[in-house]
XYZ file of C-alpha atoms in Angstrom:
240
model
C 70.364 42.104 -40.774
C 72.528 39.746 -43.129
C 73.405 36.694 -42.795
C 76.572 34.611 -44.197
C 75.509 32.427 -46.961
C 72.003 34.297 -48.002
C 72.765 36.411 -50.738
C 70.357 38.293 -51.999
C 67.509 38.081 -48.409
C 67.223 40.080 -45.608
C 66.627 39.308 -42.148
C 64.180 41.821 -40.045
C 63.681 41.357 -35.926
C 60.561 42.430 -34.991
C 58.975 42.723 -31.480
C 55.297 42.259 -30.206
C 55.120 44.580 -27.028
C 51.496 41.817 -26.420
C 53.269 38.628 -27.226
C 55.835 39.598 -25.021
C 53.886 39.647 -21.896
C 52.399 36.273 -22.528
C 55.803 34.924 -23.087
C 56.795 36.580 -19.896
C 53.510 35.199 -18.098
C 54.060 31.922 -19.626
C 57.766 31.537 -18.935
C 56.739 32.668 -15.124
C 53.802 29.764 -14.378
C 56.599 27.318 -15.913
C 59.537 28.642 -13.363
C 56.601 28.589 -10.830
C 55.659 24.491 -11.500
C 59.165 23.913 -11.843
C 60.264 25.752 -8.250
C 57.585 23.572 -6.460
C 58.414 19.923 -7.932
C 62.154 20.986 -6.698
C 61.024 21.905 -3.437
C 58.665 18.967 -3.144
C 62.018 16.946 -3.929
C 63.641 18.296 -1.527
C 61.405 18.388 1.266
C 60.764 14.516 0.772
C 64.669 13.706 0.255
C 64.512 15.448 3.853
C 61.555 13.796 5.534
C 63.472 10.683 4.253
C 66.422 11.383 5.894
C 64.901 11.980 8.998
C 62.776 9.105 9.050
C 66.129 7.081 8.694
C 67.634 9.105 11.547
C 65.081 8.765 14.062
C 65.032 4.739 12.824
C 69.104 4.263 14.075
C 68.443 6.535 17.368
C 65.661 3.977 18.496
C 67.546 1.213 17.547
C 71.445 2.508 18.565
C 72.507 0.666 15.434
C 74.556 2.887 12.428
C 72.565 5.405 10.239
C 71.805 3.768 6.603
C 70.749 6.165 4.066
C 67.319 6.150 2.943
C 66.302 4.557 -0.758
C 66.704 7.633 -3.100
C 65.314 5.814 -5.482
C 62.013 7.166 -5.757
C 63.342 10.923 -5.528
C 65.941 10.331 -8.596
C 62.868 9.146 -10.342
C 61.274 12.082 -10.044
C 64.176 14.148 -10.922
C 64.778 12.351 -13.911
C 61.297 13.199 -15.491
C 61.291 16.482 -14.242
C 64.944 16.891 -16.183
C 63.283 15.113 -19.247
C 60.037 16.993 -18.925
C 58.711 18.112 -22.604
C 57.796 21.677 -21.459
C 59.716 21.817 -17.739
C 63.184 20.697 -18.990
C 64.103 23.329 -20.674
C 64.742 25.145 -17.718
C 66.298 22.662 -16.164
C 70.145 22.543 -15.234
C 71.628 19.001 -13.334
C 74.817 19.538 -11.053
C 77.114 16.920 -11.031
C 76.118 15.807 -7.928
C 72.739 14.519 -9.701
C 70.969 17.701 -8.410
C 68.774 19.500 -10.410
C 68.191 23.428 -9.998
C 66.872 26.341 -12.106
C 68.909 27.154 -14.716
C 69.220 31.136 -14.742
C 70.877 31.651 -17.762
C 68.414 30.034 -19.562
C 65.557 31.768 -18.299
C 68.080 35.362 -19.291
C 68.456 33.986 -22.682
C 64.606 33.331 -23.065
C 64.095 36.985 -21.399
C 65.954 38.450 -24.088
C 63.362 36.802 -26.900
C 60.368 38.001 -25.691
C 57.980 39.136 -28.229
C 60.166 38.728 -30.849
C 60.272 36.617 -34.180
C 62.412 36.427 -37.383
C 61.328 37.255 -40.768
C 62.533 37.488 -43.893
C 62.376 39.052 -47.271
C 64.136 38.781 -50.455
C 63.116 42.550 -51.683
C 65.653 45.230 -51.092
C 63.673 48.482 -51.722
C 60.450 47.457 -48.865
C 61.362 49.223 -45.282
C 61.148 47.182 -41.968
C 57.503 48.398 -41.317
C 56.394 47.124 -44.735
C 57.995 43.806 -44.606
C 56.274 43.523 -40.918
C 52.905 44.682 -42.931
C 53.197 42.135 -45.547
C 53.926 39.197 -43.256
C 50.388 40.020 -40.994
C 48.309 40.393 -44.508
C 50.078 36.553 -44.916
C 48.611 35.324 -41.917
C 45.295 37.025 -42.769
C 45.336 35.387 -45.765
C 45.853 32.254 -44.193
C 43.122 33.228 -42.101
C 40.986 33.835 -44.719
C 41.698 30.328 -46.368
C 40.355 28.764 -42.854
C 37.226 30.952 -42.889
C 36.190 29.599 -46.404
C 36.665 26.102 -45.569
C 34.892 26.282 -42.073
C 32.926 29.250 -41.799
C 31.581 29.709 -45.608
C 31.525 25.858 -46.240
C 33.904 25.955 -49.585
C 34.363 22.351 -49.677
C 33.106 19.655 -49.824
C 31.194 20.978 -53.624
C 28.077 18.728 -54.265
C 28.027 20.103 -57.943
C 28.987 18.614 -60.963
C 28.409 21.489 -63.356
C 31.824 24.085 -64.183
C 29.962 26.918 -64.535
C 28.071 25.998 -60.769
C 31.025 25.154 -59.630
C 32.563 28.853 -60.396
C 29.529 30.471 -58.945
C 29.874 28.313 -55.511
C 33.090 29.614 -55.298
C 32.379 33.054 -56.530
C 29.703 33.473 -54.002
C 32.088 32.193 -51.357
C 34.740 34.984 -51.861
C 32.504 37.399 -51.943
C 30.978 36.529 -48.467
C 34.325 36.662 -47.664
C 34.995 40.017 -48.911
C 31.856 41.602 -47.419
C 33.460 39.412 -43.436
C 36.474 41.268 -44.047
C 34.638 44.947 -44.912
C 32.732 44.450 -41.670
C 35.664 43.573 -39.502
C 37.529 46.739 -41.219
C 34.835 49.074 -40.559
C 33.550 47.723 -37.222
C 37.361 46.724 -35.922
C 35.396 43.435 -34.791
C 36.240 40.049 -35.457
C 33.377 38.359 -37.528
C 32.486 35.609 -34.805
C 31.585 38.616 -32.288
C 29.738 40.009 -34.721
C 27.241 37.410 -35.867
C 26.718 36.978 -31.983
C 25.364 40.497 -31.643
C 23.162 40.857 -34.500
C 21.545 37.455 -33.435
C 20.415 38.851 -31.269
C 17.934 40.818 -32.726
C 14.608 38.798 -33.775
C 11.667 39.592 -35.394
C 8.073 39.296 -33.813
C 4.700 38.071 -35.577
C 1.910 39.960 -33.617
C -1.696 38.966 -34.073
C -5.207 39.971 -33.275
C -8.589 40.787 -34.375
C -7.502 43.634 -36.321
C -4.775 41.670 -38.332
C -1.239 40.495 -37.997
C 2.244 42.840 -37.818
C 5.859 41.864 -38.239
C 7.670 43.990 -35.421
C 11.580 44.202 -35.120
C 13.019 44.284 -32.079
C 14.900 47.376 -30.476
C 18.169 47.767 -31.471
C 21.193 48.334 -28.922
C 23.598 50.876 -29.449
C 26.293 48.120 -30.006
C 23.673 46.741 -32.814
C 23.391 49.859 -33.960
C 26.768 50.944 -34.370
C 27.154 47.680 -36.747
C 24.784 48.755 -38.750
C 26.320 52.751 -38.994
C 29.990 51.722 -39.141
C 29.461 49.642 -42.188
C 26.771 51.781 -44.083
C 23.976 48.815 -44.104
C 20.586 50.424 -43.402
C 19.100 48.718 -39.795
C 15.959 46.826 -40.506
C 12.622 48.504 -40.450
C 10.739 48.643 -37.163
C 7.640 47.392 -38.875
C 8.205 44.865 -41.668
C 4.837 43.462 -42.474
C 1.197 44.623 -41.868
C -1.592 42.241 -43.067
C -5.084 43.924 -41.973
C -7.762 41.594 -40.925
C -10.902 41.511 -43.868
């Protein structure tokens, strides 16, 4: 897709079958708060009214309608609502009501997002490729300044300074081997292997290091990103 005045860049749609149900689920709980502050509204406009009603039957004297006062207050920052409003539509009688072709419009978009690209020869599917390495880049910008601890550097030497941040990528590389191989985000697995401890035995006859059992998830780790599991047995020490 082209647009007028961008010579040169092209424009690719691309859709997110996931996204697009958490639009659709998120667009629904929003129609859903925005249905029951109308109806709330309403039903209070109504109590109101009848409130007045029953007030000029007991007395015999001429119905006055209620304050709305209090109810166009509550329209008003429903209407101006930062999330609500948008599907919002005010009649010109002051009365607010879902605005259906809004919530079309928005039905259309589901899932999808605009990208661009000024290379001609890359296909659609490339240009989609390239734009989710971006945000693993990104990604992998956020891991080296949280997870790996890039900054703040407490050294004052150049060449220490290149190896902190030499050592840093390369943690890096080997998080993003493991999530390759294991399909696993790194977080879930540095929870799992955690989990597995080793044990200091003693007795008369000495002291052993024992590892503990392995799950098959644990296991798996370990096979899907060809790292040998640690050895049952670690350290003997005989007594004299």
């Amino acid at each position: 897709m082209r647009l007028d005045g961008d010579e040169g860049r092209r424009w690719i749609i691309c859709h997110n079958p996931v996204e697009a149900e958490r639009d659709a689920a998120r667009r629904g709980e929003q129609l859903a708060a925005v249905q029951d502050e109308l109806a709330r509204i309403t039903a209070a406009r109504a109590a109101a009214l009848r409130k007045a009603r029953a007030q000029a039957d007991k007395s015999g004297k001429r119905l006055v309608k209620p304050n709305d006062t209090a109810h166009r207050k509550a329209e008003c920052a429903l209407r101006d609502h930062p999330t609500l409003g948008r599907w919002i539509k005010q009649a010109p009688s002051g009365r607010l009501t879902i605005n259906a072709q809004k919530v079309t419009a928005e039905q259309r978009l589901d899932g999808k997002y605009l990208i661009a690209t000024s290379d001609p020869d890359l296909s659609a599917a490339e240009v989609a490729v390239a734009y989710k390495n971006l945000l693993e880049a990104e990604r992998a910008f956020r891991t080296m300044k949280s997870t790996l601890y890039l900054r703040p550097v407490y050294h004052r030497l150049d060449e220490r300074i290149r190896a902190h941040v030499l050592l840093c990528w390369l943690a890096l590389l080997l998080i993003r081997v493991a999530e390759r191989r294991t399909g696993a985000t790194w977080n879930k697995l540095r929870a799992e292997l955690q989990r597995i401890n080793q044990v200091t035995l003693e007795g008369p006859a000495g002291s052993v290091t024992h590892t503990t059992r392995l799950t098959e998830t644990q296991a798996k780790i370990y096979k899907d990103c060809a790292v040998a599991p640690p050895p049952k047995l670690t350290a003997l020490n005989p007594a004299e």
